XYZ file of C-alpha atoms in Angstrom:
617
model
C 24.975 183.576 92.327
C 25.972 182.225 95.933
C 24.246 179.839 97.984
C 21.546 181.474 100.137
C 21.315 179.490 103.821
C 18.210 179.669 106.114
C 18.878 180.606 109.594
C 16.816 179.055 112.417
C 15.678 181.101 115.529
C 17.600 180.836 119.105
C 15.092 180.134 121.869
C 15.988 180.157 125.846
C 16.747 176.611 126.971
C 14.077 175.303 129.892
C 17.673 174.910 131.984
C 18.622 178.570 132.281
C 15.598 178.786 134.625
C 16.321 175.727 136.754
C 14.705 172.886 134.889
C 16.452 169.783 136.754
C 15.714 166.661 134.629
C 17.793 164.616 132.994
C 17.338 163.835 128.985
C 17.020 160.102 127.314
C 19.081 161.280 124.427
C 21.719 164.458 123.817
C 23.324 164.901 120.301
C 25.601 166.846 120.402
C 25.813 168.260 116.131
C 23.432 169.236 113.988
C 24.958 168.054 110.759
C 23.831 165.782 108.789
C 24.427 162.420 110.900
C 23.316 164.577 113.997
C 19.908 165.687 111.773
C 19.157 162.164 110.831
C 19.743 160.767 114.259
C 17.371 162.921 115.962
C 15.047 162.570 113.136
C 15.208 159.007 113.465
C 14.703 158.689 117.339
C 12.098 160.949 117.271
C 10.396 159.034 114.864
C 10.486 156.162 117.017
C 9.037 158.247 119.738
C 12.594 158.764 121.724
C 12.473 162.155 123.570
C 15.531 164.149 121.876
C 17.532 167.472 122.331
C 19.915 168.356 119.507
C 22.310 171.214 119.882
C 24.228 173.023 117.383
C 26.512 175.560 117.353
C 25.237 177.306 114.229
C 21.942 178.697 113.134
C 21.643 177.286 110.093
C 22.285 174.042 108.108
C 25.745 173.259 105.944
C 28.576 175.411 107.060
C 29.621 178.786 106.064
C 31.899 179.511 103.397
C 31.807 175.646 102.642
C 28.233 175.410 101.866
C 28.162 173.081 98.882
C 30.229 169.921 100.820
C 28.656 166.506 100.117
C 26.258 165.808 97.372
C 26.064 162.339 96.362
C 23.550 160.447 98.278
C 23.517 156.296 97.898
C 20.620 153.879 97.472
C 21.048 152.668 101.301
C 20.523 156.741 102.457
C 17.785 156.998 100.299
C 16.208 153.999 102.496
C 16.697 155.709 105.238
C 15.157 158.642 104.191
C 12.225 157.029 103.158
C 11.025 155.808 106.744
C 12.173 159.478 108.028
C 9.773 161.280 105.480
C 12.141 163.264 103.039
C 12.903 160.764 100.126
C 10.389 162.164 98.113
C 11.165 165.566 98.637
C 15.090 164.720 97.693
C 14.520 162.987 94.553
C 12.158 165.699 93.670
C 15.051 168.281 93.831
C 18.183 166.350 93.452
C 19.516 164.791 89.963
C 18.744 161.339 89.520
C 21.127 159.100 88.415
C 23.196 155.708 87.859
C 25.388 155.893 84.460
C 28.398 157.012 84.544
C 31.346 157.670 81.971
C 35.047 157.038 82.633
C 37.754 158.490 79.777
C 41.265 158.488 80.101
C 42.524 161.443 77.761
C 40.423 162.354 75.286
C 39.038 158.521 75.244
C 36.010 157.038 76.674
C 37.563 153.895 78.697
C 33.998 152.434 79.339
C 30.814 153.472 80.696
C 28.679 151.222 83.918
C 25.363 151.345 84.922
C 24.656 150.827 88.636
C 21.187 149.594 88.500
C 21.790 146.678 86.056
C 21.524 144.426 89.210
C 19.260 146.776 91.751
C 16.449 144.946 93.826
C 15.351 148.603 95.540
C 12.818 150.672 94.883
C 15.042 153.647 94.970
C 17.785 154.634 92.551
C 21.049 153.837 93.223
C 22.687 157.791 93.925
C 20.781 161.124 93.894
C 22.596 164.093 93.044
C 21.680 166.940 95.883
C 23.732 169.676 98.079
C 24.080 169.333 101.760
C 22.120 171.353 102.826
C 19.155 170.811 101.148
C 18.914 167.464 102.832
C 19.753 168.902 106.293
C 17.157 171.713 105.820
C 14.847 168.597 104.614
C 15.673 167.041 107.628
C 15.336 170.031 109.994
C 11.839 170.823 108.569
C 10.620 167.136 109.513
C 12.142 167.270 113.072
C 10.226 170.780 113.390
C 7.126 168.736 113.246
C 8.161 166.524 115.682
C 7.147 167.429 119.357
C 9.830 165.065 121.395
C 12.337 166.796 119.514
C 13.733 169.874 121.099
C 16.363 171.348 118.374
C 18.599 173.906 120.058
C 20.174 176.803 118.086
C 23.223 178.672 118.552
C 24.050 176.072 122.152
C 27.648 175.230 121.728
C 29.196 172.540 123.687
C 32.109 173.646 126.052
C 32.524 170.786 128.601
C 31.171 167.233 128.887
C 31.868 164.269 131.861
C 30.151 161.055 132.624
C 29.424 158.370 135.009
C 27.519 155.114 135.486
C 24.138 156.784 135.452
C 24.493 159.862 133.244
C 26.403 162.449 130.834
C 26.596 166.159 131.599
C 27.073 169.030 129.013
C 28.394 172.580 129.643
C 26.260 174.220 127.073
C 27.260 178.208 125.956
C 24.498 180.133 124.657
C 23.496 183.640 123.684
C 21.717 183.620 127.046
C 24.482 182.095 129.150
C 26.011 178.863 129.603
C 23.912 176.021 131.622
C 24.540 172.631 132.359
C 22.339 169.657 130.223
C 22.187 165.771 131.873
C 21.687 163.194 129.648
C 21.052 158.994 130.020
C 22.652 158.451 126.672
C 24.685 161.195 124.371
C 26.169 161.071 120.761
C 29.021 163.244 119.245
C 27.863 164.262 115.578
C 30.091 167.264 116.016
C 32.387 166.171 112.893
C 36.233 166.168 112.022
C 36.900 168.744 114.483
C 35.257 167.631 117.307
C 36.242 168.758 121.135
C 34.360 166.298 122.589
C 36.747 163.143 121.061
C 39.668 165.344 122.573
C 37.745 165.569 125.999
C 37.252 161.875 126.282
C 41.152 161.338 125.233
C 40.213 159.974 121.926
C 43.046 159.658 119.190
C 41.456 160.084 116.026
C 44.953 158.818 114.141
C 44.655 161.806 111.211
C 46.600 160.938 108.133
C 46.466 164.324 105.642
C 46.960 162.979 101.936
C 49.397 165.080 100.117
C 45.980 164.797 97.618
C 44.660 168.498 96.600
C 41.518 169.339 94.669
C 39.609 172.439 93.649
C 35.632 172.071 94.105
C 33.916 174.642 91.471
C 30.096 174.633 91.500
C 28.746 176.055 88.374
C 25.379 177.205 86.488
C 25.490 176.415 82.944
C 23.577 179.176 80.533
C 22.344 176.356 78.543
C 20.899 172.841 78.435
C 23.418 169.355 79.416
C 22.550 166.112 79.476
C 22.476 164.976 83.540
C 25.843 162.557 83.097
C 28.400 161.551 85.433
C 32.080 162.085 83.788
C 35.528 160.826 85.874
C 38.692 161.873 83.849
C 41.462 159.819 85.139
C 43.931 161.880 83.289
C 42.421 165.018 81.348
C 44.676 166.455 79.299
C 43.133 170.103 80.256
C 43.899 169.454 83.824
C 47.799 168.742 82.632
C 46.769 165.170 83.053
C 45.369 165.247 86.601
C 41.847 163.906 87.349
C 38.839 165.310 86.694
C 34.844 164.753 87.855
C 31.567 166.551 86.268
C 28.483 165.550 88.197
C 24.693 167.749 88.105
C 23.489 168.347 91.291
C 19.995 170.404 92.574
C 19.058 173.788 91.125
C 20.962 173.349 87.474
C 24.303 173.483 88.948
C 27.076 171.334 88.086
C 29.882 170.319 90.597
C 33.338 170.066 88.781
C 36.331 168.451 90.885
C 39.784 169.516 89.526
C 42.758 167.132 91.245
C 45.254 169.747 91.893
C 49.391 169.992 91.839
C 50.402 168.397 95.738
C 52.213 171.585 96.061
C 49.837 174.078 94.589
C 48.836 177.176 96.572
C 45.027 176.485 97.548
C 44.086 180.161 97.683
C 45.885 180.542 94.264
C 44.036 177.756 92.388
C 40.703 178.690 93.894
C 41.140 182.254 92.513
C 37.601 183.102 90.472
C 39.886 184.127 87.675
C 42.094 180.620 87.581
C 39.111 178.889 87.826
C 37.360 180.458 85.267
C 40.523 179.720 82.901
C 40.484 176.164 83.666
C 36.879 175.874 82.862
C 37.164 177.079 79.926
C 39.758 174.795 78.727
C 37.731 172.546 79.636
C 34.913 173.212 77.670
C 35.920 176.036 75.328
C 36.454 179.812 75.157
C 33.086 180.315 74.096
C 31.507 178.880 77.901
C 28.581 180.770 79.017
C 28.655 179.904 83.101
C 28.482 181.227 86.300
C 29.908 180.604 89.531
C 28.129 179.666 92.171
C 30.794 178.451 94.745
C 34.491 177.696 94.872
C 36.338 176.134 97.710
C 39.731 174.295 97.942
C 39.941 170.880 99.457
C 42.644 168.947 101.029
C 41.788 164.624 101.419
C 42.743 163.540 104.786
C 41.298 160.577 106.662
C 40.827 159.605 110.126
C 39.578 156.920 112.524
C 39.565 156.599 116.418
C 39.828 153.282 117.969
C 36.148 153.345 120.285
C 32.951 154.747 118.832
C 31.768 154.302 122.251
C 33.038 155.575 125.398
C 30.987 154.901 128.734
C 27.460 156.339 127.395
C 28.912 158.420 124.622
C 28.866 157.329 121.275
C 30.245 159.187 117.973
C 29.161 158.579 114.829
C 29.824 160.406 111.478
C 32.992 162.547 110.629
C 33.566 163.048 114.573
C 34.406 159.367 114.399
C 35.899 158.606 110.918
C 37.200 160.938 108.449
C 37.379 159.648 104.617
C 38.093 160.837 101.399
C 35.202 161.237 99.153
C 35.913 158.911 97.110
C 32.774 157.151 95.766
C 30.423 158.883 98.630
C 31.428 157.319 101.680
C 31.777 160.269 103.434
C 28.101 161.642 104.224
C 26.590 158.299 103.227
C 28.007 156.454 106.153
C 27.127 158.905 108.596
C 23.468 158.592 107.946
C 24.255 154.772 108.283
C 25.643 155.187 111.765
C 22.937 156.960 112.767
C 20.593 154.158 111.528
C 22.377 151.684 113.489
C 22.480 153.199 116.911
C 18.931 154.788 116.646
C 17.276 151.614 116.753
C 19.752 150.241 119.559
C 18.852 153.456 121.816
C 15.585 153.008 120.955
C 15.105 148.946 122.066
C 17.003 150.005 125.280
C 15.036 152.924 126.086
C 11.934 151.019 125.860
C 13.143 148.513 128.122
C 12.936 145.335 125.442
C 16.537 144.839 124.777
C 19.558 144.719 127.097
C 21.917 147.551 127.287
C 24.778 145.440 126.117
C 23.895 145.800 122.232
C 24.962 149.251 122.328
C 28.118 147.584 122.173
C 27.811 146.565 118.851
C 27.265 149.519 117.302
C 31.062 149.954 117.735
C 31.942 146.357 116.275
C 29.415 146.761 113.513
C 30.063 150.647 112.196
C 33.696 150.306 113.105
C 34.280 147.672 111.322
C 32.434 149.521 108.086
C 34.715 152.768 108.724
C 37.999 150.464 108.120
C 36.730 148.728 105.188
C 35.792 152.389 104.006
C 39.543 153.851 104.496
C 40.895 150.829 102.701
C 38.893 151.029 99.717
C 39.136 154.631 99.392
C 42.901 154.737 100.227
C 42.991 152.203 97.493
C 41.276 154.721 94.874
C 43.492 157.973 96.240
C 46.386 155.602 94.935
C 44.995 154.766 91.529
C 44.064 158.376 91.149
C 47.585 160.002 91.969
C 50.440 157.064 92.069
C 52.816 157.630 94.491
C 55.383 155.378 92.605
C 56.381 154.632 88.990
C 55.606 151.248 89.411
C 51.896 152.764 90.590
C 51.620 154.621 87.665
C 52.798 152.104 85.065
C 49.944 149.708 86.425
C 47.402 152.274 86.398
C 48.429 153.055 82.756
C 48.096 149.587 81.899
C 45.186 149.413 83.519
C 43.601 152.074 81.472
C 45.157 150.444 77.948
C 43.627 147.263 78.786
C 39.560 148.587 79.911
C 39.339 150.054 76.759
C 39.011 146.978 74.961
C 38.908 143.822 78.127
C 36.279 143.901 80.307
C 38.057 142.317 82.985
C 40.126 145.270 83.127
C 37.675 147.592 83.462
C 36.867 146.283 87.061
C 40.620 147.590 87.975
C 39.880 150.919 87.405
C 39.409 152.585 90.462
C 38.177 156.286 89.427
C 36.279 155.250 93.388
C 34.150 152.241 94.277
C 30.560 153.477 95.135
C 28.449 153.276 98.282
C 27.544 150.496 99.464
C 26.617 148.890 102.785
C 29.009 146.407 103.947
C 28.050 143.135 105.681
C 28.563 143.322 109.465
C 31.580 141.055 111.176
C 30.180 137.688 112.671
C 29.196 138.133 116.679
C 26.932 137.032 119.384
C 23.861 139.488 118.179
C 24.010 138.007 115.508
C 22.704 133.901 114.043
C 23.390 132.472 110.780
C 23.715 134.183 107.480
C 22.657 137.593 109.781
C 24.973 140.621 108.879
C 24.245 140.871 105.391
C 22.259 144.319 104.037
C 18.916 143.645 102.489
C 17.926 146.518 99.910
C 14.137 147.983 100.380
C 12.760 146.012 97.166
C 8.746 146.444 96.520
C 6.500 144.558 98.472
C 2.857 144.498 98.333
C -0.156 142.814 99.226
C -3.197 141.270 97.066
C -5.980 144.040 97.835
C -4.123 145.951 95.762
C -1.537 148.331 98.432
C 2.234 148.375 97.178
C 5.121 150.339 99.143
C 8.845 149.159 100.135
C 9.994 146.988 102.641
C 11.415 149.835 105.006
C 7.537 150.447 105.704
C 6.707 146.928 106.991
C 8.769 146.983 110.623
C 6.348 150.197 111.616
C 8.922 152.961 110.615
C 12.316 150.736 111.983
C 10.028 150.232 115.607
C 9.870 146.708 115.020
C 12.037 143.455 113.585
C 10.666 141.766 110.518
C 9.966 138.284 110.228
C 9.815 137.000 106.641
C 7.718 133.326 106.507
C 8.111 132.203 102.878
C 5.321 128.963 101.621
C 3.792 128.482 104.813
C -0.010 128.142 105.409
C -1.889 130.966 107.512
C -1.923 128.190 110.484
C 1.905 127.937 110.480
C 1.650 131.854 110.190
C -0.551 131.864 113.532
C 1.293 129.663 114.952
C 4.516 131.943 114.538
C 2.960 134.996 115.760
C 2.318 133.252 119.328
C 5.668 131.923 119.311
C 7.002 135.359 118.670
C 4.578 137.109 120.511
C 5.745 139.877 123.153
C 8.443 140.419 121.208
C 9.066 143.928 118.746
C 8.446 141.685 115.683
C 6.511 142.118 112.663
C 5.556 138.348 110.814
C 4.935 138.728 107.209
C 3.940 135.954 105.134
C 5.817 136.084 101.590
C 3.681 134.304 98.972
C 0.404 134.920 101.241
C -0.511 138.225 102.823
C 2.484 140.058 101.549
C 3.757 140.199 97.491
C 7.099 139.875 96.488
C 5.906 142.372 93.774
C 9.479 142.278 91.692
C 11.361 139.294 93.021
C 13.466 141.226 94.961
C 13.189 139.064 98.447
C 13.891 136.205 96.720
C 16.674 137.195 94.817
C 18.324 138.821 97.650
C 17.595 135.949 99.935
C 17.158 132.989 97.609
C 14.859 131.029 100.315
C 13.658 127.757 100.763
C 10.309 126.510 101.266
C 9.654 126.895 105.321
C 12.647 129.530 105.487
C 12.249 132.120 108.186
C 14.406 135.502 107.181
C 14.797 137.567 110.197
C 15.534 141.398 109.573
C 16.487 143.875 112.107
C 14.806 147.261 111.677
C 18.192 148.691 109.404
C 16.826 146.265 106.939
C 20.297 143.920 107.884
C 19.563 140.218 108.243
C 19.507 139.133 111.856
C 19.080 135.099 111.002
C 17.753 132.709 108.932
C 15.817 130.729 110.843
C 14.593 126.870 110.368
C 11.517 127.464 112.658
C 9.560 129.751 115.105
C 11.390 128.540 118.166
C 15.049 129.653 116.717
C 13.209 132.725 115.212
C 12.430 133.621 118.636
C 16.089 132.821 120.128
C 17.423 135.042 117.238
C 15.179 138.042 118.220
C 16.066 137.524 121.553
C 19.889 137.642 120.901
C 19.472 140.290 118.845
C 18.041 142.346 121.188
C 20.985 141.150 123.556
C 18.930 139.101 125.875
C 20.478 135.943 124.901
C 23.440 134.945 123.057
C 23.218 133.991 119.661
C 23.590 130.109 118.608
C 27.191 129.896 116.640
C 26.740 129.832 112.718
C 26.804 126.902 111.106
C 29.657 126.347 108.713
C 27.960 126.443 106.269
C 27.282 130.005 106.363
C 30.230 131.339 107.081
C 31.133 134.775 107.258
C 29.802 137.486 105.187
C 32.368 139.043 102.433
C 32.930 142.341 103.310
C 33.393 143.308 99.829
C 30.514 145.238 97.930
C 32.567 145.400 94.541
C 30.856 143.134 92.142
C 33.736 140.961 90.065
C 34.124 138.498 87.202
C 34.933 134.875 87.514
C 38.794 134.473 88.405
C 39.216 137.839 89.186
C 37.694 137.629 93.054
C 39.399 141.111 94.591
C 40.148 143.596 91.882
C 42.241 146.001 93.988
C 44.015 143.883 95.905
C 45.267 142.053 92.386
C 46.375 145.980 91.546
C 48.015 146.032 95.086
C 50.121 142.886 94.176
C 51.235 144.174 91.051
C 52.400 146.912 92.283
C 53.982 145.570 95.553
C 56.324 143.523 92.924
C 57.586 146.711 91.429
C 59.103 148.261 94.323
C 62.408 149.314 95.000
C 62.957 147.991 91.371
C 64.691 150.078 88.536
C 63.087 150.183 84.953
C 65.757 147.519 83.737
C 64.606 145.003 86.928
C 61.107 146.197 86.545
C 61.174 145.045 82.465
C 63.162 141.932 83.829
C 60.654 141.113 86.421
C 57.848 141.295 83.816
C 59.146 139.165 81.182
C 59.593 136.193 84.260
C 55.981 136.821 85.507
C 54.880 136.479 82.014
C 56.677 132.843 82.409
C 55.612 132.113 85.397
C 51.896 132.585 84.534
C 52.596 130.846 81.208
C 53.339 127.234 83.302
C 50.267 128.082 85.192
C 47.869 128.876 82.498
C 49.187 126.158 80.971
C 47.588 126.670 77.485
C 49.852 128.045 74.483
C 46.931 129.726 72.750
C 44.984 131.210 75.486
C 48.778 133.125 76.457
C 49.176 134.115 72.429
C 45.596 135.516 72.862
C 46.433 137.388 76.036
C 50.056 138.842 74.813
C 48.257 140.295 71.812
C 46.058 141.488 73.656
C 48.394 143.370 75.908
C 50.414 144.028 73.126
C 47.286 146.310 71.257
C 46.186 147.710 74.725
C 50.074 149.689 74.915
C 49.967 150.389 71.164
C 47.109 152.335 71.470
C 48.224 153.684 74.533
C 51.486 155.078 72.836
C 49.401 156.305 69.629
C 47.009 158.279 72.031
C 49.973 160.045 73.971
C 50.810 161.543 70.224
């Protein structure tokens, strides 16, 4: 049984009959970072107009797409209204199993070390969430979403952007103050405003297969790095919404897509998979080919782009969909401070430092993971198998496998917007307050209207005293420990404050400052809203890692330790490669410098490619 899409109805745009006025806000895609933009601005009251070239959400013939949504989304969701409704449908879930043959390798559990209220991933098709999404911005009257209005022309100047809109009703022409291009990989509008996107198409193939199961599974996560019924290619098993099961078969470079996405072939290689006796049925197949891309501006005069139209990743660990809904975040708030007239226009700028900067870090770690998955390189794969020998039995090891690091937001680059400590991601832990109310923290800023001002141990007249200090400002002051409960510890394990601290979050829930007192809370505020420039940070604090990858003492960068591995095997034969390796074994034998702790670790090596060999039998 195929996916079934809603359509939405076409109506005849005010402009056709000579409406002359000229729109805050123009997205240009109704996807899912177009959806949640809109959604988002017209929470915060922003007067919107979203077109899309479709009547309906997902895209035909590719329906299924992205279904992996991360802890960080989920927040985001929350203050937009749909959370509820996505957990309700979608698979809950954060253990997953990695095996290597027929051998489990070792399992992880993403919420060992959660502070939010949400779950770290829910399992849910596209399209549900954009339909979710479209059903909330149908209740919202400054949001005018336009079916069926495909964009054919766009130009810009100091004051304004202008569309060339086709519709079933003609073509008209739409002015905007502000516009965004959501209109994904594809998009004509990058190519109008002579945008090189720098496309690199991985030689990478896969075979998506959603499936209905006749009976009952258990809701896990499985990542084969190398399953022997996929003639040792990987493998993923994930549950999704509506009892189906997405399957990911890594295919041959050179296979023949329509050929491997044939309902027969694919019905073969799910059953050796599970055995000749598997009741299923098949919902959706589709082919896939990884590419990534990445233009050099995400803003251009008073255009911005955000999602696929401005980075293209493979879907490695959900970074695809995931960080779309996080650009969105970011600018929304921007547009919305500048619209109201209470920040300076000149933070829109760093919505390109900020979400750039998070779209590189996202092609290195998933190029990293396309690597691990398919070496390119006999020294590759001879690490990778080692890799794999090792996890089953070392922890450490286990940190190297790179099946795809999940999700997760990544602290923003020092800059002027931002004071000390500010750039790091705060997760929406539960707050609450003593007469009994409890929610999350993405409720305290009014729905992402406002900053939040976190006072930890101070009395109610240091409180009052911040409040006029901050006041006529978009600031919310909260006092942790008085009026507001830190009802898990999840403030101060995220923040580990002092006495007197003064946190300062921007409405995306990413620290703005910590503060020593009202008067450099207020500076902070005002920098952040780009009305003065922020202090420099103190040495102390530093700059935020940009690495979400939790490690193990002495082992500080997993993949980059894989890199250098590798990098020493290259242009080596097998005899210089076995040479090489009996030298580093040397080498880091003077600098361990401890005769037993090296026996320990050769033996260990030693049993991790004896069991390798036996398991190859």
């Amino acid at each position: 049984m195929a996916y079934t899409l809603p359509t939405y109805e076409f109506r005849r745009p005010p402009e056709l009959d000579g409406y002359p006025g000229t729109h805050p806000v123009v997205i240009a895609g109704g996807g899912l970072t177009g959806l949640t933009l809109a959604a988002d601005l017209g929470l915060r009251g922003v007067p919107v107009v979203l077109l899309d070239e479709d009547d309906t959400v997902g895209v035909r013939g590719a329906s299924s797409r992205g279904i992996c949504y991360a802890r960080k989304s989920l927040e985001v969701f929350d203050r937009l209204g749909i959370a509820e409704k996505i957990r309700e449908k979608g698979v809950t879930w954060s253990v997953g199993r990695t095996l290597s043959g027929d051998d489990e390798v070792y399992s992880f559990d993403l919420g060992t070390d959660s502070h939010s209220v949400f779950p770290p991933f829910v399992n849910i098709q596209q399209f549900h969430v954009e339909a979710f999404l479209v059903d909330r911005i149908l209740r919202m009257p400054n949001v005018d979403l336009r079916w069926r209005s495909r964009v054919t022309g766009i130009d810009q100047d100091e004051d304004q952007v202008r569309f060339t809109v086709d519709t079933p009703a003609g073509p008209y022409r739409l002015a905007a103050e502000w516009a965004i291009d959501a209109t994904g990989a594809g998009s004509p509008i990058r190519d109008w405003l002579g945008l090189d996107s720098h496309p690199d198409l991985s030689a990478d193939r896969w075979c998506i297969s959603d499936i209905r199961f006749k009976d009952d599974r258990p809701p896990e996560r499985l990542t084969w790095v190398d399953a022997r019924f996929n003639e040792g290619r990987g493998v993923w098993l994930h549950m999704m919404a509506d009892d189906v099961w997405r399957v990911d078969f890594q295919m041959s470079p050179d296979c023949d897509p329509a050929e491997v996405s044939r309902p027969e072939v694919v019905e073969a290689r799910l059953r050796a998979m599970f055995g000749a006796d598997l009741e299923f049925d098949v919902v959706w197949i589709g082919p896939y080919h990884y590419r990534s891309a990445l233009v050099d501006r995400m803003r251009v005069g008073r255009v911005f782009l955000a999602g696929d139209a401005a980075h293209v990743v493979s879907p490695f660990g959900a970074r695809g969909g995931n960080t779309g809904i996080q650009d969105a975040e970011n600018l929304g708030w921007k547009l919305h401070q500048v619209l109201e007239g209470r920040a300076d226009a000149s933070i829109l700028d760093s919505y390109h430092e900020e979400r750039h900067s998070t779209a590189v870090r996202n092609l290195e770690v998933t190029r990293r993971s396309a690597r691990f998955l398919a070496p390119r390189s006999a020294a590759e794969r001879a690490v990778r198998d080692a890799t794999l020998a090792l996890a089953r039995h070392h922890e450490f090891a286990r940190l190297l496998v790179n099946t795809g690091r999940m999700s997760a937001p990544v602290p923003y680059p020092a800059s002027q917007w931002l004071g000390d400590q500010g750039g790091l991601p705060v997760q929406s832990c539960a707050v609450g307050r003593p007469d009994g109310w409890r929610g999350s923290l993405t409720r305290l800023g009014r729905d992402g209207r406002c900053f939040l001002a976190l006072a930890f141990s101070l009395d109610a007249a240091e409180i009052a005293s911040i409040e006029r200090d901050l006041a006529g400002l978009p600031v919310v002051v909260e006092s942790v420990g008085g009026s507001l409960l830190d009802v898990d510890g999840g403030l101060a394990a995220q923040l580990a404050p002092e006495p007197g601290d003064l946190w300062i979050l921007r409405p995306d829930l990413y620290v703005l400052a910590r503060c020593v007192d009202s008067a450099q809370a207020r500076h902070a505020v005002l920098a952040g809203l780009g009305r003065a420039r922020q202090h420099p940070r103190s040495v102390e604090s530093g700059t935020p890692s940009a690495s979400p990858v939790a490690t193990l003492p002495g082992l500080a960068d997993p993949d980059r330790f894989t890199e250098e591995v590798v990098r020493a095997h290259e242009n080596l034969t097998d005899d210089q490669s076995a040479r090489l390796d009996a030298a580093l074994v040397m080498v880091l034998a003077d600098q361990i410098g401890d005769a037993e702790v090296l026996s320990r670790s050769i033996a260990a090596a030693r049993r991790a490619i004896s069991g390798a060999a036996e398991a190859k039998e």
